[in-house]
mmCIF file with all atom_site columns, C-alpha atoms in Angstrom:
data_model
loop_
_atom_site.group_PDB
_atom_site.id
_atom_site.type_symbol
_atom_site.label_atom_id
_atom_site.label_alt_id
_atom_site.label_comp_id
_atom_site.label_asym_id
_atom_site.label_entity_id
_atom_site.label_seq_id
_atom_site.pdbx_PDB_ins_code
_atom_site.Cartn_x
_atom_site.Cartn_y
_atom_site.Cartn_z
_atom_site.occupancy
_atom_site.B_iso_or_equiv
_atom_site.pdbx_formal_charge
_atom_site.auth_seq_id
_atom_site.auth_comp_id
_atom_site.auth_asym_id
_atom_site.auth_atom_id
_atom_site.pdbx_PDB_model_num
ATOM 1   C CA . MET A 1 1   ? 14.255  -7.447  -14.184 1.00 75.00 ? 7   MET A CA 1
ATOM 2   C CA . GLN A 1 2   ? 15.871  -4.624  -12.191 1.00 80.00 ? 8   GLN A CA 1
ATOM 3   C CA . ASN A 1 3   ? 14.270  -1.964  -14.434 1.00 87.00 ? 9   ASN A CA 1
ATOM 4   C CA . LYS A 1 4   ? 10.893  -3.648  -13.930 1.00 89.00 ? 10  LYS A CA 1
ATOM 5   C CA . LYS A 1 5   ? 11.268  -3.581  -10.197 1.00 91.00 ? 11  LYS A CA 1
ATOM 6   C CA . GLN A 1 6   ? 12.277  0.122   -10.369 1.00 92.00 ? 12  GLN A CA 1
ATOM 7   C CA . ALA A 1 7   ? 9.204   0.888   -12.495 1.00 92.00 ? 13  ALA A CA 1
ATOM 8   C CA . ILE A 1 8   ? 6.899   -1.024  -10.103 1.00 93.00 ? 14  ILE A CA 1
ATOM 9   C CA . LEU A 1 9   ? 8.325   0.824   -7.022  1.00 94.00 ? 15  LEU A CA 1
ATOM 10  C CA . ALA A 1 10  ? 8.038   4.189   -8.830  1.00 94.00 ? 16  ALA A CA 1
ATOM 11  C CA . ALA A 1 11  ? 4.322   3.419   -9.751  1.00 94.00 ? 17  ALA A CA 1
ATOM 12  C CA . LEU A 1 12  ? 3.664   2.369   -6.091  1.00 94.00 ? 18  LEU A CA 1
ATOM 13  C CA . LYS A 1 13  ? 5.376   5.520   -4.761  1.00 96.00 ? 19  LYS A CA 1
ATOM 14  C CA . SER A 1 14  ? 3.510   7.839   -7.076  1.00 95.00 ? 20  SER A CA 1
ATOM 15  C CA . THR A 1 15  ? 0.117   6.284   -6.357  1.00 94.00 ? 21  THR A CA 1
ATOM 16  C CA . LEU A 1 16  ? 0.757   6.429   -2.588  1.00 96.00 ? 22  LEU A CA 1
ATOM 17  C CA . GLU A 1 17  ? 1.928   10.085  -2.790  1.00 96.00 ? 23  GLU A CA 1
ATOM 18  C CA . SER A 1 18  ? -1.167  10.953  -4.733  1.00 96.00 ? 24  SER A CA 1
ATOM 19  C CA . LYS A 1 19  ? -3.376  9.301   -2.136  1.00 96.00 ? 25  LYS A CA 1
ATOM 20  C CA . VAL A 1 20  ? -1.597  11.058  0.699   1.00 96.00 ? 26  VAL A CA 1
ATOM 21  C CA . SER A 1 21  ? -2.280  14.372  -1.119  1.00 96.00 ? 27  SER A CA 1
ATOM 22  C CA . GLU A 1 22  ? -5.937  13.556  -1.504  1.00 96.00 ? 28  GLU A CA 1
ATOM 23  C CA . VAL A 1 23  ? -6.335  12.676  2.169   1.00 95.00 ? 29  VAL A CA 1
ATOM 24  C CA . LYS A 1 24  ? -4.523  15.854  3.195   1.00 95.00 ? 30  LYS A CA 1
ATOM 25  C CA . SER A 1 25  ? -6.954  17.877  0.995   1.00 94.00 ? 31  SER A CA 1
ATOM 26  C CA . SER A 1 26  ? -9.932  16.078  2.632   1.00 92.00 ? 32  SER A CA 1
ATOM 27  C CA . LEU A 1 27  ? -8.561  16.927  6.070   1.00 91.00 ? 33  LEU A CA 1
ATOM 28  C CA . GLN A 1 28  ? -8.117  20.577  5.028   1.00 91.00 ? 34  GLN A CA 1
ATOM 29  C CA . ALA A 1 29  ? -11.717 20.662  3.668   1.00 89.00 ? 35  ALA A CA 1
ATOM 30  C CA . LEU A 1 30  ? -12.949 19.222  6.994   1.00 85.00 ? 36  LEU A CA 1
ATOM 31  C CA . ASP A 1 31  ? -11.092 21.844  8.924   1.00 82.00 ? 37  ASP A CA 1
ATOM 32  C CA . ASP A 1 32  ? -12.494 24.598  6.709   1.00 82.00 ? 38  ASP A CA 1
ATOM 33  C CA . SER A 1 33  ? -16.003 23.306  7.087   1.00 76.00 ? 39  SER A CA 1
ATOM 34  C CA . GLY A 1 34  ? -15.591 23.039  10.876  1.00 67.00 ? 40  GLY A CA 1
ATOM 35  C CA . GLU A 1 35  ? -14.500 26.675  11.001  1.00 66.00 ? 41  GLU A CA 1
ATOM 36  C CA . GLY A 1 36  ? -17.596 27.652  9.048   1.00 58.00 ? 42  GLY A CA 1
ATOM 37  C CA . GLU A 1 37  ? -19.988 26.122  11.627  1.00 55.00 ? 43  GLU A CA 1
ATOM 38  C CA . THR A 1 38  ? -21.438 28.692  13.986  1.00 52.00 ? 44  THR A CA 1
ATOM 39  C CA . LYS A 1 39  ? -23.250 28.022  17.145  1.00 51.00 ? 45  LYS A CA 1
ATOM 40  C CA . SER A 1 40  ? -26.854 28.795  16.817  1.00 50.00 ? 46  SER A CA 1
ATOM 41  C CA . SER A 1 41  ? -29.904 28.633  19.058  1.00 47.00 ? 47  SER A CA 1
ATOM 42  C CA . ALA A 1 42  ? -30.158 24.953  17.818  1.00 50.00 ? 48  ALA A CA 1
ATOM 43  C CA . GLY A 1 43  ? -27.170 23.859  19.932  1.00 55.00 ? 49  GLY A CA 1
ATOM 44  C CA . ASP A 1 44  ? -27.737 20.135  19.410  1.00 64.00 ? 50  ASP A CA 1
ATOM 45  C CA . LYS A 1 45  ? -27.425 20.529  15.712  1.00 63.00 ? 51  LYS A CA 1
ATOM 46  C CA . TYR A 1 46  ? -24.147 22.381  16.113  1.00 59.00 ? 52  TYR A CA 1
ATOM 47  C CA . GLU A 1 47  ? -22.738 19.796  18.503  1.00 76.00 ? 53  GLU A CA 1
ATOM 48  C CA . THR A 1 48  ? -23.838 16.937  16.269  1.00 79.00 ? 54  THR A CA 1
ATOM 49  C CA . SER A 1 49  ? -22.206 18.584  13.252  1.00 78.00 ? 55  SER A CA 1
ATOM 50  C CA . ARG A 1 50  ? -18.966 19.173  15.132  1.00 80.00 ? 56  ARG A CA 1
ATOM 51  C CA . GLU A 1 51  ? -18.885 15.602  16.316  1.00 84.00 ? 57  GLU A CA 1
ATOM 52  C CA . MET A 1 52  ? -19.458 14.248  12.784  1.00 85.00 ? 58  MET A CA 1
ATOM 53  C CA . ILE A 1 53  ? -16.561 16.436  11.547  1.00 85.00 ? 59  ILE A CA 1
ATOM 54  C CA . ASN A 1 54  ? -14.365 15.158  14.398  1.00 87.00 ? 60  ASN A CA 1
ATOM 55  C CA . GLN A 1 55  ? -15.216 11.523  13.532  1.00 90.00 ? 61  GLN A CA 1
ATOM 56  C CA . GLU A 1 56  ? -14.320 12.107  9.868   1.00 90.00 ? 62  GLU A CA 1
ATOM 57  C CA . ARG A 1 57  ? -11.103 13.921  10.892  1.00 92.00 ? 63  ARG A CA 1
ATOM 58  C CA . THR A 1 58  ? -10.113 10.888  13.035  1.00 93.00 ? 64  THR A CA 1
ATOM 59  C CA . LYS A 1 59  ? -10.892 8.501   10.141  1.00 95.00 ? 65  LYS A CA 1
ATOM 60  C CA . PHE A 1 60  ? -8.872  10.565  7.604   1.00 93.00 ? 66  PHE A CA 1
ATOM 61  C CA . SER A 1 61  ? -6.017  10.889  10.065  1.00 94.00 ? 67  SER A CA 1
ATOM 62  C CA . GLN A 1 62  ? -5.817  7.144   10.497  1.00 96.00 ? 68  GLN A CA 1
ATOM 63  C CA . VAL A 1 63  ? -5.853  6.715   6.668   1.00 96.00 ? 69  VAL A CA 1
ATOM 64  C CA . LEU A 1 64  ? -3.050  9.329   6.392   1.00 96.00 ? 70  LEU A CA 1
ATOM 65  C CA . GLN A 1 65  ? -1.039  7.597   8.937   1.00 97.00 ? 71  GLN A CA 1
ATOM 66  C CA . ASP A 1 66  ? -1.430  4.232   7.175   1.00 96.00 ? 72  ASP A CA 1
ATOM 67  C CA . LEU A 1 67  ? -0.486  5.708   3.815   1.00 96.00 ? 73  LEU A CA 1
ATOM 68  C CA . THR A 1 68  ? 2.499   7.476   5.191   1.00 96.00 ? 74  THR A CA 1
ATOM 69  C CA . SER A 1 69  ? 3.710   4.231   6.788   1.00 96.00 ? 75  SER A CA 1
ATOM 70  C CA . GLN A 1 70  ? 3.237   2.402   3.452   1.00 96.00 ? 76  GLN A CA 1
ATOM 71  C CA . LEU A 1 71  ? 5.176   5.111   1.635   1.00 96.00 ? 77  LEU A CA 1
ATOM 72  C CA . GLN A 1 72  ? 8.092   4.711   4.148   1.00 96.00 ? 78  GLN A CA 1
ATOM 73  C CA . VAL A 1 73  ? 8.142   1.025   3.417   1.00 95.00 ? 79  VAL A CA 1
ATOM 74  C CA . VAL A 1 74  ? 8.262   1.633   -0.382  1.00 95.00 ? 80  VAL A CA 1
ATOM 75  C CA . ASN A 1 75  ? 10.971  4.217   0.060   1.00 94.00 ? 81  ASN A CA 1
ATOM 76  C CA . SER A 1 76  ? 13.078  1.855   2.168   1.00 93.00 ? 82  SER A CA 1
ATOM 77  C CA . ILE A 1 77  ? 13.260  -0.876  -0.505  1.00 92.00 ? 83  ILE A CA 1
ATOM 78  C CA . SER A 1 78  ? 16.665  -1.097  -2.046  1.00 86.00 ? 84  SER A CA 1
ATOM 79  C CA . LEU A 1 79  ? 17.170  -1.426  -5.779  1.00 84.00 ? 85  LEU A CA 1
ATOM 80  C CA . GLU A 1 80  ? 20.888  -2.101  -5.464  1.00 78.00 ? 86  GLU A CA 1
ATOM 81  C CA . SER A 1 81  ? 21.277  -5.616  -4.163  1.00 70.00 ? 87  SER A CA 1
ATOM 82  C CA . GLN A 1 82  ? 20.241  -8.880  -5.886  1.00 77.00 ? 88  GLN A CA 1
ATOM 83  C CA . LYS A 1 83  ? 18.202  -11.048 -3.545  1.00 82.00 ? 89  LYS A CA 1
ATOM 84  C CA . GLU A 1 84  ? 18.603  -14.821 -3.307  1.00 88.00 ? 90  GLU A CA 1
ATOM 85  C CA . LYS A 1 85  ? 15.636  -15.492 -1.023  1.00 94.00 ? 91  LYS A CA 1
ATOM 86  C CA . VAL A 1 86  ? 12.110  -14.036 -0.759  1.00 94.00 ? 92  VAL A CA 1
ATOM 87  C CA . GLU A 1 87  ? 12.026  -11.203 1.826   1.00 94.00 ? 93  GLU A CA 1
ATOM 88  C CA . LEU A 1 88  ? 10.697  -7.688  2.106   1.00 94.00 ? 94  LEU A CA 1
ATOM 89  C CA . GLY A 1 89  ? 11.284  -5.758  -1.132  1.00 94.00 ? 95  GLY A CA 1
ATOM 90  C CA . VAL A 1 90  ? 11.741  -8.699  -3.387  1.00 95.00 ? 96  VAL A CA 1
ATOM 91  C CA . LEU A 1 91  ? 10.131  -8.954  -6.825  1.00 94.00 ? 97  LEU A CA 1
ATOM 92  C CA . VAL A 1 92  ? 8.917   -12.511 -7.298  1.00 95.00 ? 98  VAL A CA 1
ATOM 93  C CA . GLU A 1 93  ? 8.032   -14.050 -10.667 1.00 94.00 ? 99  GLU A CA 1
ATOM 94  C CA . LEU A 1 94  ? 5.927   -17.226 -10.424 1.00 94.00 ? 100 LEU A CA 1
ATOM 95  C CA . ASP A 1 95  ? 4.251   -19.261 -13.040 1.00 89.00 ? 101 ASP A CA 1
ATOM 96  C CA . GLY A 1 96  ? 1.810   -16.692 -14.477 1.00 84.00 ? 102 GLY A CA 1
ATOM 97  C CA . MET A 1 97  ? 2.022   -14.272 -11.569 1.00 91.00 ? 103 MET A CA 1
ATOM 98  C CA . THR A 1 98  ? 4.317   -11.414 -10.477 1.00 94.00 ? 104 THR A CA 1
ATOM 99  C CA . LEU A 1 99  ? 4.462   -10.146 -6.880  1.00 95.00 ? 105 LEU A CA 1
ATOM 100 C CA . ILE A 1 100 ? 6.383   -7.529  -5.026  1.00 96.00 ? 106 ILE A CA 1
ATOM 101 C CA . ILE A 1 101 ? 6.616   -8.015  -1.344  1.00 96.00 ? 107 ILE A CA 1
ATOM 102 C CA . SER A 1 102 ? 6.119   -4.578  -0.036  1.00 96.00 ? 108 SER A CA 1
ATOM 103 C CA . VAL A 1 103 ? 2.837   -3.051  1.116   1.00 96.00 ? 109 VAL A CA 1
ATOM 104 C CA . PRO A 1 104 ? -0.820  -4.213  0.967   1.00 95.00 ? 110 PRO A CA 1
ATOM 105 C CA . PHE A 1 105 ? -1.645  -2.316  -2.171  1.00 94.00 ? 111 PHE A CA 1
ATOM 106 C CA . GLY A 1 106 ? -3.094  -4.970  -4.462  1.00 93.00 ? 112 GLY A CA 1
ATOM 107 C CA . LYS A 1 107 ? -3.047  -5.052  -8.209  1.00 93.00 ? 113 LYS A CA 1
ATOM 108 C CA . LEU A 1 108 ? -0.953  -2.676  -10.279 1.00 92.00 ? 114 LEU A CA 1
ATOM 109 C CA . ASP A 1 109 ? -1.268  -2.538  -14.021 1.00 90.00 ? 115 ASP A CA 1
ATOM 110 C CA . LEU A 1 110 ? 2.176   -1.733  -15.441 1.00 86.00 ? 116 LEU A CA 1
ATOM 111 C CA . GLU A 1 111 ? 2.608   -1.616  -19.179 1.00 83.00 ? 117 GLU A CA 1
ATOM 112 C CA . GLY A 1 112 ? -0.120  -4.200  -19.770 1.00 85.00 ? 118 GLY A CA 1
ATOM 113 C CA . GLU A 1 113 ? 1.235   -6.559  -17.092 1.00 89.00 ? 119 GLU A CA 1
ATOM 114 C CA . GLN A 1 114 ? -0.427  -7.202  -13.757 1.00 93.00 ? 120 GLN A CA 1
ATOM 115 C CA . VAL A 1 115 ? 1.785   -7.014  -10.682 1.00 95.00 ? 121 VAL A CA 1
ATOM 116 C CA . PHE A 1 116 ? 0.509   -7.589  -7.160  1.00 96.00 ? 122 PHE A CA 1
ATOM 117 C CA . ALA A 1 117 ? 1.921   -5.563  -4.291  1.00 96.00 ? 123 ALA A CA 1
ATOM 118 C CA . VAL A 1 118 ? 1.420   -7.631  -1.134  1.00 96.00 ? 124 VAL A CA 1
ATOM 119 C CA . SER A 1 119 ? 2.326   -7.056  2.521   1.00 96.00 ? 125 SER A CA 1
ATOM 120 C CA . ILE A 1 120 ? 4.994   -9.218  4.104   1.00 94.00 ? 126 ILE A CA 1
ATOM 121 C CA . LYS A 1 121 ? 2.332   -10.301 6.538   1.00 95.00 ? 127 LYS A CA 1
ATOM 122 C CA . SER A 1 122 ? -0.026  -11.564 3.838   1.00 94.00 ? 128 SER A CA 1
ATOM 123 C CA . PRO A 1 123 ? -0.630  -15.328 3.574   1.00 93.00 ? 129 PRO A CA 1
ATOM 124 C CA . VAL A 1 124 ? 0.853   -15.395 0.037   1.00 93.00 ? 130 VAL A CA 1
ATOM 125 C CA . ALA A 1 125 ? 4.103   -13.661 1.229   1.00 94.00 ? 131 ALA A CA 1
ATOM 126 C CA . GLN A 1 126 ? 4.242   -15.853 4.246   1.00 94.00 ? 132 GLN A CA 1
ATOM 127 C CA . SER A 1 127 ? 4.167   -18.924 2.049   1.00 93.00 ? 133 SER A CA 1
ATOM 128 C CA . LEU A 1 128 ? 7.028   -17.485 -0.065  1.00 95.00 ? 134 LEU A CA 1
ATOM 129 C CA . LEU A 1 129 ? 9.359   -16.088 2.633   1.00 95.00 ? 135 LEU A CA 1
ATOM 130 C CA . GLY A 1 130 ? 12.769  -17.736 2.636   1.00 94.00 ? 136 GLY A CA 1
ATOM 131 C CA . LYS A 1 131 ? 12.161  -19.558 -0.626  1.00 95.00 ? 137 LYS A CA 1
ATOM 132 C CA . THR A 1 132 ? 14.500  -19.286 -3.554  1.00 95.00 ? 138 THR A CA 1
ATOM 133 C CA . THR A 1 133 ? 14.516  -19.503 -7.328  1.00 94.00 ? 139 THR A CA 1
ATOM 134 C CA . GLY A 1 134 ? 13.191  -23.011 -8.351  1.00 94.00 ? 140 GLY A CA 1
ATOM 135 C CA . ASP A 1 135 ? 11.332  -23.690 -5.211  1.00 94.00 ? 141 ASP A CA 1
ATOM 136 C CA . GLU A 1 136 ? 7.791   -24.843 -5.496  1.00 93.00 ? 142 GLU A CA 1
ATOM 137 C CA . VAL A 1 137 ? 5.182   -23.056 -3.426  1.00 92.00 ? 143 VAL A CA 1
ATOM 138 C CA . LEU A 1 138 ? 1.378   -23.231 -2.849  1.00 88.00 ? 144 LEU A CA 1
ATOM 139 C CA . VAL A 1 139 ? -0.264  -20.028 -3.791  1.00 84.00 ? 145 VAL A CA 1
ATOM 140 C CA . ASN A 1 140 ? -4.125  -19.840 -3.595  1.00 81.00 ? 146 ASN A CA 1
ATOM 141 C CA . LYS A 1 141 ? -4.226  -23.714 -3.580  1.00 86.00 ? 147 LYS A CA 1
ATOM 142 C CA . LYS A 1 142 ? -2.140  -23.825 -6.781  1.00 89.00 ? 148 LYS A CA 1
ATOM 143 C CA . LYS A 1 143 ? 1.344   -25.286 -6.950  1.00 92.00 ? 149 LYS A CA 1
ATOM 144 C CA . MET A 1 144 ? 3.717   -22.727 -8.536  1.00 93.00 ? 150 MET A CA 1
ATOM 145 C CA . THR A 1 145 ? 7.390   -22.517 -9.098  1.00 94.00 ? 151 THR A CA 1
ATOM 146 C CA . ILE A 1 146 ? 9.446   -19.354 -8.320  1.00 94.00 ? 152 ILE A CA 1
ATOM 147 C CA . LYS A 1 147 ? 11.023  -18.426 -11.677 1.00 95.00 ? 153 LYS A CA 1
ATOM 148 C CA . THR A 1 148 ? 13.082  -15.396 -10.629 1.00 92.00 ? 154 THR A CA 1
ATOM 149 C CA . LEU A 1 149 ? 13.762  -13.069 -7.780  1.00 92.00 ? 155 LEU A CA 1
ATOM 150 C CA . CYS A 1 150 ? 14.973  -9.435  -7.816  1.00 91.00 ? 156 CYS A CA 1
#
């Protein structure tokens, strides 16, 4: 179970790092295109173009900030300690479902198995917090039992 958790966190980290790199590349491309804009006699066109680039830059900067924050959360999760209750960083196996309480990433396919990375603030995680192995919980209107925690 510990190896599974390590593989899931590695996959999450790798995917988030890749997305951070993509966003940084997009920001660089925006900066490069902004430098290529020259003011012409059609000043409104220039100003409109600059404003659109600034709006895109703002959007990408926010995405970059969110991804960096998620990466920090993933990096802060300890692999060392065995958990007895559901909390941040815990891998939870339920009847037919595996979750890692971490960041709002969604579905990960790992060696043919689906694992869902969910935020600690998500409704699913909120219904699991503080529970332990053997407890019954309601997930998506289905009663499930917590099989294991790691």
